[in-house]
Amino acid sequence: MAMLQVQAEHQRISILITLKESADFGANTSMLADVLQRYALGCSRDQLKTLLNWLEQNGYITLDKLTENTWVARITRSGIDVAEGISVVPGIKRPGPRG
């Protein structure tokens, strides 16, 4: 159980950092799935939707559900604070220092 919790924390911060670094502060589910896979944090589409719903419910992203399988996530100001390590949130890994 602890491994699943740690993995979810890493997935959530990876999603937030990806959205923060995106040119328009957003990405669709396909792009986010590819990013998580690249960092050995891959998950099913259902698991990704669960992560995105969690982030939306906590105010870190907004979701535009275009179709059942295609969602667009956009980071909020609160999400940027978490992605930059300014805010520390239970359930999301704090990012390491950059540089």
PDB file of C-alpha atoms in Angstrom:
ATOM      1  CA  MET A   1       0.000   0.000   0.000  1.00  0.00           C
ATOM      2  CA  ALA A   2       2.798   2.436   0.836  1.00  0.00           C
ATOM      3  CA  MET A   3       4.314   2.003  -2.649  1.00  0.00           C
ATOM      4  CA  LEU A   4       0.995   2.954  -4.300  1.00  0.00           C
ATOM      5  CA  GLN A   5       0.769   6.082  -2.144  1.00  0.00           C
ATOM      6  CA  VAL A   6       4.327   7.115  -2.982  1.00  0.00           C
ATOM      7  CA  GLN A   7       3.701   6.480  -6.676  1.00  0.00           C
ATOM      8  CA  ALA A   8       0.514   8.619  -6.625  1.00  0.00           C
ATOM      9  CA  GLU A   9       2.418  11.464  -4.925  1.00  0.00           C
ATOM     10  CA  HIS A  10       5.092  11.322  -7.639  1.00  0.00           C
ATOM     11  CA  GLN A  11       2.478  11.144 -10.397  1.00  0.00           C
ATOM     12  CA  ARG A  12       0.627  14.190  -9.059  1.00  0.00           C
ATOM     13  CA  ILE A  13       3.735  16.378  -8.853  1.00  0.00           C
ATOM     14  CA  SER A  14       4.831  15.206 -12.301  1.00  0.00           C
ATOM     15  CA  ILE A  15       1.449  16.224 -13.714  1.00  0.00           C
ATOM     16  CA  LEU A  16       1.628  19.641 -12.049  1.00  0.00           C
ATOM     17  CA  ILE A  17       5.186  20.307 -13.210  1.00  0.00           C
ATOM     18  CA  THR A  18       4.284  19.251 -16.754  1.00  0.00           C
ATOM     19  CA  LEU A  19       1.303  21.612 -16.812  1.00  0.00           C
ATOM     20  CA  LYS A  20       3.354  24.466 -15.325  1.00  0.00           C
ATOM     21  CA  GLU A  21       6.025  24.036 -17.989  1.00  0.00           C
ATOM     22  CA  SER A  22       3.539  23.782 -20.866  1.00  0.00           C
ATOM     23  CA  ALA A  23       3.329  26.851 -23.131  1.00  0.00           C
ATOM     24  CA  ASP A  24      -0.376  27.336 -22.375  1.00  0.00           C
ATOM     25  CA  PHE A  25      -0.291  25.771 -18.869  1.00  0.00           C
ATOM     26  CA  GLY A  26      -2.321  22.797 -20.108  1.00  0.00           C
ATOM     27  CA  ALA A  27      -2.123  19.328 -21.646  1.00  0.00           C
ATOM     28  CA  ASN A  28      -4.511  16.589 -22.703  1.00  0.00           C
ATOM     29  CA  THR A  29      -4.741  13.153 -21.138  1.00  0.00           C
ATOM     30  CA  SER A  30      -2.758  11.508 -23.932  1.00  0.00           C
ATOM     31  CA  MET A  31       0.173  13.874 -23.436  1.00  0.00           C
ATOM     32  CA  LEU A  32       0.083  13.460 -19.654  1.00  0.00           C
ATOM     33  CA  ALA A  33       0.023   9.663 -19.995  1.00  0.00           C
ATOM     34  CA  ASP A  34       3.124   9.844 -22.220  1.00  0.00           C
ATOM     35  CA  VAL A  35       4.956  12.057 -19.702  1.00  0.00           C
ATOM     36  CA  LEU A  36       4.179   9.719 -16.807  1.00  0.00           C
ATOM     37  CA  GLN A  37       5.311   6.738 -18.889  1.00  0.00           C
ATOM     38  CA  ARG A  38       8.589   8.482 -19.741  1.00  0.00           C
ATOM     39  CA  TYR A  39       9.379   8.896 -16.013  1.00  0.00           C
ATOM     40  CA  ALA A  40       8.464   5.273 -15.178  1.00  0.00           C
ATOM     41  CA  LEU A  41       5.271   6.465 -13.496  1.00  0.00           C
ATOM     42  CA  GLY A  42       2.877   5.067 -16.081  1.00  0.00           C
ATOM     43  CA  CYS A  43      -0.689   4.219 -15.222  1.00  0.00           C
ATOM     44  CA  SER A  44      -3.922   3.200 -16.882  1.00  0.00           C
ATOM     45  CA  ARG A  45      -6.228   5.834 -18.340  1.00  0.00           C
ATOM     46  CA  ASP A  46      -8.661   5.200 -15.480  1.00  0.00           C
ATOM     47  CA  GLN A  47      -5.893   5.773 -12.933  1.00  0.00           C
ATOM     48  CA  LEU A  48      -4.872   8.968 -14.738  1.00  0.00           C
ATOM     49  CA  LYS A  49      -8.471  10.210 -14.622  1.00  0.00           C
ATOM     50  CA  THR A  50      -8.563   9.470 -10.891  1.00  0.00           C
ATOM     51  CA  LEU A  51      -5.362  11.497 -10.380  1.00  0.00           C
ATOM     52  CA  LEU A  52      -6.746  14.383 -12.443  1.00  0.00           C
ATOM     53  CA  ASN A  53     -10.068  14.361 -10.598  1.00  0.00           C
ATOM     54  CA  TRP A  54      -8.186  14.456  -7.275  1.00  0.00           C
ATOM     55  CA  LEU A  55      -6.107  17.419  -8.428  1.00  0.00           C
ATOM     56  CA  GLU A  56      -9.236  19.225  -9.674  1.00  0.00           C
ATOM     57  CA  GLN A  57     -11.216  18.575  -6.488  1.00  0.00           C
ATOM     58  CA  ASN A  58      -8.360  20.076  -4.481  1.00  0.00           C
ATOM     59  CA  GLY A  59      -8.132  23.163  -6.688  1.00  0.00           C
ATOM     60  CA  TYR A  60      -4.760  22.529  -8.344  1.00  0.00           C
ATOM     61  CA  ILE A  61      -6.061  22.097 -11.897  1.00  0.00           C
ATOM     62  CA  THR A  62      -9.188  22.661 -13.950  1.00  0.00           C
ATOM     63  CA  LEU A  63     -10.505  20.005 -16.320  1.00  0.00           C
ATOM     64  CA  ASP A  64     -12.254  20.410 -19.654  1.00  0.00           C
ATOM     65  CA  LYS A  65     -13.783  17.020 -20.457  1.00  0.00           C
ATOM     66  CA  LEU A  66     -14.003  17.156 -24.248  1.00  0.00           C
ATOM     67  CA  THR A  67     -14.989  13.493 -24.645  1.00  0.00           C
ATOM     68  CA  GLU A  68     -15.121  10.483 -22.360  1.00  0.00           C
ATOM     69  CA  ASN A  69     -11.473   9.737 -23.174  1.00  0.00           C
ATOM     70  CA  THR A  70     -10.039  13.171 -23.927  1.00  0.00           C
ATOM     71  CA  TRP A  71      -9.690  15.669 -21.122  1.00  0.00           C
ATOM     72  CA  VAL A  72      -7.636  18.849 -21.067  1.00  0.00           C
ATOM     73  CA  ALA A  73      -6.075  19.783 -17.745  1.00  0.00           C
ATOM     74  CA  ARG A  74      -4.916  23.327 -16.935  1.00  0.00           C
ATOM     75  CA  ILE A  75      -2.960  24.285 -13.854  1.00  0.00           C
ATOM     76  CA  THR A  76      -4.332  26.873 -11.416  1.00  0.00           C
ATOM     77  CA  ARG A  77      -2.346  29.437  -9.432  1.00  0.00           C
ATOM     78  CA  SER A  78      -2.527  27.106  -6.418  1.00  0.00           C
ATOM     79  CA  GLY A  79      -1.204  24.283  -8.579  1.00  0.00           C
ATOM     80  CA  ILE A  80       1.728  26.429  -9.690  1.00  0.00           C
ATOM     81  CA  ASP A  81       2.558  27.131  -6.037  1.00  0.00           C
ATOM     82  CA  VAL A  82       2.660  23.368  -5.378  1.00  0.00           C
ATOM     83  CA  ALA A  83       4.691  22.651  -8.538  1.00  0.00           C
ATOM     84  CA  GLU A  84       7.250  25.271  -7.485  1.00  0.00           C
ATOM     85  CA  GLY A  85       7.474  23.931  -3.921  1.00  0.00           C
ATOM     86  CA  ILE A  86       6.007  27.096  -2.403  1.00  0.00           C
ATOM     87  CA  SER A  87       3.021  25.182  -1.002  1.00  0.00           C
ATOM     88  CA  VAL A  88       3.492  21.780   0.611  1.00  0.00           C
ATOM     89  CA  VAL A  89       0.458  19.518   0.270  1.00  0.00           C
ATOM     90  CA  PRO A  90      -0.198  16.058   1.723  1.00  0.00           C
ATOM     91  CA  GLY A  91      -0.673  13.635  -1.165  1.00  0.00           C
ATOM     92  CA  ILE A  92       1.686  15.457  -3.537  1.00  0.00           C
ATOM     93  CA  LYS A  93       5.447  14.978  -3.455  1.00  0.00           C
ATOM     94  CA  ARG A  94       7.331  18.187  -2.852  1.00  0.00           C
ATOM     95  CA  PRO A  95       9.586  18.905  -5.825  1.00  0.00           C
ATOM     96  CA  GLY A  96      13.329  18.896  -5.317  1.00  0.00           C
ATOM     97  CA  PRO A  97      15.387  22.027  -5.834  1.00  0.00           C
ATOM     98  CA  ARG A  98      15.998  22.982  -9.449  1.00  0.00           C
ATOM     99  CA  GLY A  99      19.243  24.088 -10.867  1.00  0.00           C
TER     100      GLY A  99
END
